[in-house]
Coordinates of C-alpha atoms in Angstrom, one line a residue:
X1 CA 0.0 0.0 0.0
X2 CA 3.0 2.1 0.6
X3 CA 4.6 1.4 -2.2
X4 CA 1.5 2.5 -4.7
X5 CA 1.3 5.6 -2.6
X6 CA 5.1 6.3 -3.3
X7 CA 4.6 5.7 -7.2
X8 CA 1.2 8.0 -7.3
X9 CA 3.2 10.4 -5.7
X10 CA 6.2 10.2 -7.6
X11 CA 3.9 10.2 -11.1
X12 CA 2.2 13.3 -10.1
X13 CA 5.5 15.1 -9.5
X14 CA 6.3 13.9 -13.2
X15 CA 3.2 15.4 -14.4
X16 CA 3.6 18.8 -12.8
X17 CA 7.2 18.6 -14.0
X18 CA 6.6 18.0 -17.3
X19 CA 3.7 20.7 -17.4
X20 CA 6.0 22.9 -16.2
X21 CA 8.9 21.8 -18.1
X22 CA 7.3 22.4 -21.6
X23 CA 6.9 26.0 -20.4
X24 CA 10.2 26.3 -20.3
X25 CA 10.7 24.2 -23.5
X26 CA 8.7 26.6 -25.2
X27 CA 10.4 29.9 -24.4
X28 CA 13.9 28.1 -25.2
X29 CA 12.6 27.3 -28.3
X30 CA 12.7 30.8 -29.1
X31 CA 15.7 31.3 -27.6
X32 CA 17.0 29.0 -29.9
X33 CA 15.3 30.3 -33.5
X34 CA 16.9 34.2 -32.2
X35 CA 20.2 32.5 -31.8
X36 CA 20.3 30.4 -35.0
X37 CA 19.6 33.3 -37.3
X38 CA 21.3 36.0 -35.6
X39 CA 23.9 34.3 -32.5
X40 CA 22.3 36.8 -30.5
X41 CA 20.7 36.0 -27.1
X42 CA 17.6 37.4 -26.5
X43 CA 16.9 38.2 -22.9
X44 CA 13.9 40.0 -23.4
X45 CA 12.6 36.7 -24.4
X46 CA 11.2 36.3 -20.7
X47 CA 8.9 39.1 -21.4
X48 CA 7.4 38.6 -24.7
X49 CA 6.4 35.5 -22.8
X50 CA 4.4 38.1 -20.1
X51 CA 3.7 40.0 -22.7
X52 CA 1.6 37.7 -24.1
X53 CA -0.1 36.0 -21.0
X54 CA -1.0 40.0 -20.1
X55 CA -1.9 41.1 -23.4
X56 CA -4.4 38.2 -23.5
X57 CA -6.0 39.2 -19.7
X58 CA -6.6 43.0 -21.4
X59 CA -8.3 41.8 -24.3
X60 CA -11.1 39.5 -22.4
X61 CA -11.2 42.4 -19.5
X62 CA -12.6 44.7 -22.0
X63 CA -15.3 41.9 -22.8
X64 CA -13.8 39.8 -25.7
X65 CA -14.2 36.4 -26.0
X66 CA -11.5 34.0 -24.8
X67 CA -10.4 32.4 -27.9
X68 CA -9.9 36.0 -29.2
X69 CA -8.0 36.6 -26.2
X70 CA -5.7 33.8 -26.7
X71 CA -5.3 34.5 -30.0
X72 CA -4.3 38.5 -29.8
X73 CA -2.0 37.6 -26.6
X74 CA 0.2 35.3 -28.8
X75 CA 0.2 37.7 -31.8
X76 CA 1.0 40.5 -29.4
X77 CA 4.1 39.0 -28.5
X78 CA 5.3 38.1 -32.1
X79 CA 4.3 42.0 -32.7
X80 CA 6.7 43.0 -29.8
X81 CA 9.2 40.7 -31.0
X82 CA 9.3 42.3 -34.6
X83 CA 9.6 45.5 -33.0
X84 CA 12.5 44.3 -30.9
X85 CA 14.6 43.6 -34.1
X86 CA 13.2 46.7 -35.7
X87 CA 14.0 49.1 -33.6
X88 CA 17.1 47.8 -31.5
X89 CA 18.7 44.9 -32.9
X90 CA 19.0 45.7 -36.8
X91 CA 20.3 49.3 -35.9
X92 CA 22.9 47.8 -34.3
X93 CA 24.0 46.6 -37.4
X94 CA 27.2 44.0 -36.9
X95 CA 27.8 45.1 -33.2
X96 CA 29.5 42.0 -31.8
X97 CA 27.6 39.3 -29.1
X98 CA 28.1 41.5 -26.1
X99 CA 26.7 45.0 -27.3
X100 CA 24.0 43.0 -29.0
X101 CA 23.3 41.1 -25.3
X102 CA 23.4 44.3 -23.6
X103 CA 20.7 45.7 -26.0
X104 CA 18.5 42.7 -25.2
X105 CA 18.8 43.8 -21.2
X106 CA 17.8 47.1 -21.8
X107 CA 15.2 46.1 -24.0
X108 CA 13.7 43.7 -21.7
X109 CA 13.6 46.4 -18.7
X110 CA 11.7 48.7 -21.5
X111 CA 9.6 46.5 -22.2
X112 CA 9.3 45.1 -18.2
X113 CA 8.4 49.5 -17.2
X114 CA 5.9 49.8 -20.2
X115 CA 3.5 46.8 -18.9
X116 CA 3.9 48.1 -15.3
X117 CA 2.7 51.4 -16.8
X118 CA -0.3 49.8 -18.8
X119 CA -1.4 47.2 -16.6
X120 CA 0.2 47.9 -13.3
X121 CA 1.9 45.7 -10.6
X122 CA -1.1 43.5 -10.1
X123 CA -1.6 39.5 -10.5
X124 CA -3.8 38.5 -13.4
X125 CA -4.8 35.0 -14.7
X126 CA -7.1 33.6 -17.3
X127 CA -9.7 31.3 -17.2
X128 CA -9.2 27.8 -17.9
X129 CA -9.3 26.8 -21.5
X130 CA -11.8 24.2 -21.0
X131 CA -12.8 23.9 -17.2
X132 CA -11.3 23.3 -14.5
X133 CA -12.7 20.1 -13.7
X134 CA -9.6 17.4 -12.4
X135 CA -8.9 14.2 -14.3
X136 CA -7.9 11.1 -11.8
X137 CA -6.2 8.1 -14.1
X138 CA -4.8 5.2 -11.9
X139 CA -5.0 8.1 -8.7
X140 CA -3.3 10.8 -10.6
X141 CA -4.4 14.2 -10.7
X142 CA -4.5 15.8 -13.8
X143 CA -5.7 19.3 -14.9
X144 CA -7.3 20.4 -18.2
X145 CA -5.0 23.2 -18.8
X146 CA -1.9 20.6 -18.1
X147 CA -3.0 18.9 -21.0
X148 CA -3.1 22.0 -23.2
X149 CA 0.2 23.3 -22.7
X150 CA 1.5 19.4 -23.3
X151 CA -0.6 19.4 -26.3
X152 CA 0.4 23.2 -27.9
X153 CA 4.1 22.5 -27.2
X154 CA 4.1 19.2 -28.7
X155 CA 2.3 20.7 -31.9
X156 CA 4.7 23.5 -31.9
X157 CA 7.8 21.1 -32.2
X158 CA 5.6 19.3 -35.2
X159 CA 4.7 22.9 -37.1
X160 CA 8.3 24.1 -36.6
X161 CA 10.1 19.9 -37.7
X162 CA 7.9 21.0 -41.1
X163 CA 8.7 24.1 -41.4
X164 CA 12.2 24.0 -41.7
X165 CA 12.3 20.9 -43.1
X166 CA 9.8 20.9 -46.1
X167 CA 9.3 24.9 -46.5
X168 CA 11.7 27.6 -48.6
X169 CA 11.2 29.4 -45.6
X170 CA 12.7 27.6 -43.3
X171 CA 15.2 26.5 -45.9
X172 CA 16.4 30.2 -45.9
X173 CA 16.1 30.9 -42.3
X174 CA 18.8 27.2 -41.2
X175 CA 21.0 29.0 -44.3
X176 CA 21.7 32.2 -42.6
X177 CA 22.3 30.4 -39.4
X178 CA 24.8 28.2 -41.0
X179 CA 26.9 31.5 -43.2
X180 CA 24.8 34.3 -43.6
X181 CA 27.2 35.6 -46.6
X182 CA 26.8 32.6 -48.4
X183 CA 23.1 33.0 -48.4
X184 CA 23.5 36.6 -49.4
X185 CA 25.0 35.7 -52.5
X186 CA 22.7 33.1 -52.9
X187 CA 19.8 35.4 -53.0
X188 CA 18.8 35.1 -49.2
X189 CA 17.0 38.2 -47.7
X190 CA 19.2 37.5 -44.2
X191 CA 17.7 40.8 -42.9
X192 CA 14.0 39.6 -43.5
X193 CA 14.9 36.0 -42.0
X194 CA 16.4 37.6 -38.7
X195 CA 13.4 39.9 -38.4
X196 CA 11.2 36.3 -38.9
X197 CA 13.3 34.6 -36.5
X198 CA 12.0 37.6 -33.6
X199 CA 8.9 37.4 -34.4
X200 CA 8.6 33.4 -34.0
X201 CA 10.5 33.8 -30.8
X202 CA 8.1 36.3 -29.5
X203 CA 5.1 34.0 -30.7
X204 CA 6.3 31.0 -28.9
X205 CA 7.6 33.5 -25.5
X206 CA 3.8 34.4 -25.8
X207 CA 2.1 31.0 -26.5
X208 CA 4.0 29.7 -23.4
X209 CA 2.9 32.9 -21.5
X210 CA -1.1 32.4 -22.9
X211 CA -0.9 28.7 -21.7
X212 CA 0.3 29.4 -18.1
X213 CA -1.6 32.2 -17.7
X214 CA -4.6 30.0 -16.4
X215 CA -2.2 27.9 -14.6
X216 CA -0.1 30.4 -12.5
X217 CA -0.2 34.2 -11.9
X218 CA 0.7 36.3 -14.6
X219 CA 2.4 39.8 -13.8
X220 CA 4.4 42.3 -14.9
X221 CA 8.1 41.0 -13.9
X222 CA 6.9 37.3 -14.3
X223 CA 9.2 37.0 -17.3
X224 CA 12.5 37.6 -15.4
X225 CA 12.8 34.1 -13.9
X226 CA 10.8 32.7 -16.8
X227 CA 13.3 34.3 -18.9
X228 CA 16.2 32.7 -17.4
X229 CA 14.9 29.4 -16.6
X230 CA 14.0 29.2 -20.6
X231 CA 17.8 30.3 -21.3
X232 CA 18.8 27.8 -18.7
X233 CA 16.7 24.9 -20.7
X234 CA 18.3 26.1 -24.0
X235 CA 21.9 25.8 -22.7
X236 CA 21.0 22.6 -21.0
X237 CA 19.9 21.2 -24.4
X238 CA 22.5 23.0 -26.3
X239 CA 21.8 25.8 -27.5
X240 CA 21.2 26.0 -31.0
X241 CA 19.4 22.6 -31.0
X242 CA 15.6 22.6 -30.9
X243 CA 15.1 18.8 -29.9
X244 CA 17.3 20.0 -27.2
X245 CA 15.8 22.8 -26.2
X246 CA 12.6 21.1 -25.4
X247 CA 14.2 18.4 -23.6
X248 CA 16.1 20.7 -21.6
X249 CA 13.0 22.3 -20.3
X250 CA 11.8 19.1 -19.6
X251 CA 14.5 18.2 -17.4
X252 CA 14.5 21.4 -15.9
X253 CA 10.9 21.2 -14.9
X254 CA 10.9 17.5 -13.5
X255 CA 13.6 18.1 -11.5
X256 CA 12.6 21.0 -10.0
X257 CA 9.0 19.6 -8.9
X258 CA 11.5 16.6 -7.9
X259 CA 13.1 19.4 -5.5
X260 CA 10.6 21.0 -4.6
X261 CA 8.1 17.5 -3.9
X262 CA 11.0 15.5 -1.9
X263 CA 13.5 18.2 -0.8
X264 CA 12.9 21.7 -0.2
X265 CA 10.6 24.0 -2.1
X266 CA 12.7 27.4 -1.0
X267 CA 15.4 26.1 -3.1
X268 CA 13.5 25.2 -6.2
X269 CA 14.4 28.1 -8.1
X270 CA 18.3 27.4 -7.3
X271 CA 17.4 24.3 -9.5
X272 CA 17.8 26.2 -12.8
X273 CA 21.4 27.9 -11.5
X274 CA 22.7 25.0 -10.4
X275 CA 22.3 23.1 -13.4
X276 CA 23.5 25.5 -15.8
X277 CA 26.7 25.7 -13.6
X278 CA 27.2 21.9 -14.3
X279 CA 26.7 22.1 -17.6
X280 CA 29.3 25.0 -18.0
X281 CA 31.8 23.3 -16.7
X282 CA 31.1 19.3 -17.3
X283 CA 29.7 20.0 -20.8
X284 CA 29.5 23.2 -22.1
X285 CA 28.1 22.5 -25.2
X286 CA 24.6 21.2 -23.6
X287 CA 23.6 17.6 -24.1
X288 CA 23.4 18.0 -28.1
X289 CA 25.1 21.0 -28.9
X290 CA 27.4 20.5 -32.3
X291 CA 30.7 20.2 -31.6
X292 CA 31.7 23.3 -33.9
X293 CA 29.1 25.6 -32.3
X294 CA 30.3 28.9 -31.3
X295 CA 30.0 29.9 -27.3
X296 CA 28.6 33.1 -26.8

């Protein structure tokens, strides 16, 4: 009797962790597409993820409906994320990694001020996407909303497998990651597939940030340790890989449910630190980074 309580127990943490992981997956994932087209790491990506979960809490306060909610949120993001490279990253031109970084910093705090000044310092959420009714398979508790975010990730890592894959698109955009001269000369808008790249990572940031939002709290400074734990996940997988990316976030997320179910919940957060210090200096590639990859 124990022993089934132990494994319930232990499955539900995996479940929680795995919800929570493919938060994190998410926002690596755009991580990732930002750093394959243009090496630059986008720290505002933790709040195009609030940006979205916010966005989508103004649209069905004024009386929308929630599907039209969820839908603006995530464009809102990929808006923001355009405007990012617009305004900051392409005037930079060919600064090198750091001034680039540093841009994303400042841009993030912009962005951080202007939702406290539109929306305030309050705690919002979102209604459940379809009720909020539990699910209980073999004494395991499972939420609707769980299996929406496990259900939008996994068709995000589908849409994206096609898209670069089987579209010219795509084609273009893994070109200028791999030598953006060449694909100059072969006819490749690199400008237009950086500015793409932004605005895919702001739409997944924001997806991520629309899914939780019925989940957990969203707020103005939210993104800040979202932000990091997703750059955390990225690392862990590798950054540059998008298989990787997910799976880091997964790993990230179980283990820190793991820590915070069996150990001690104060230090769940030093999860995400602590990992990325191992992975620095044990393998600082991430579990499937390529072995020619550039460290930023």
């Amino acid at each position: 009797m124990r022993e089934k309580q132990d494994m319930t127990e232990l499955l539900q943490y995996v479940i929680t962790g795995v919800t929570v992981g493919s938060i994190y997956g998410l926002i690596a994932l755009g991580f990732v597409l930002v750093y394959n087209s243009s090496h630059v790491i986008n720290f505002a990506q933790g709040d195009l993820q609030m940006i979205g979960g916010m966005m989508a809490v103004a649209v069905l306060t004024a009386g929308l409906p929630l599907p039209i909610a969820v839908v603006l949120g995530t464009l809102g993001g990929a808006g923001v994320g355009f405007l990012l490279y617009k305004a900051a990253i392409q005037p930079a031109g060919n600064a090198g990694p750091l001034p680039l970084v540093v841009i994303t910093l400042g841009a993030a705090l912009v962005i951080r001020g202007a939702a406290e000044s539109v929306w305030g310092r309050g705690y919002y959420s979102l209604p459940a996407f379809s009720g909020d009714e539990a699910i209980h398979v073999m004494g395991v508790t499972v939420m609707p909303q769980s299996l929406w975010v496990l259900g939008l990730t996994a068709a995000v890592v589908i849409v994206l497998t096609r898209f670069f894959d089987a579209t010219k698109t795509g084609k273009a955009i893994l070109a200028t990651s791999i030598d953006p001269d060449a694909a100059t000369l072969m006819g490749i808008d690199t400008r237009r597939m950086k500015l793409l790249c932004f605005g895919l990572g702001g739409f997944l940031a924001s997806v991520a940030g629309v899914a939780i939002a019925p989940i957990a709290f969203t707020y103005s400074t939210v993104g800040l340790m979202l932000g990091l734990k997703g750059f955390v996940a990225a690392v862990l997988g590798g950054l540059g890989n998008f298989k990787g990316a997910v799976l880091g976030g997964l790993i990230l997320g179980i283990t820190e449910t793991m820590m915070s179910g069996y150990g001690a919940s104060d230090y769940k957060d030093a999860v995400a630190f602590l990992l990325i210090l191992v992975i620095l200096v044990f393998m600082p590639r991430g579990l499937f980074g390529a072995s020619g990859a550039e460290r930023v």
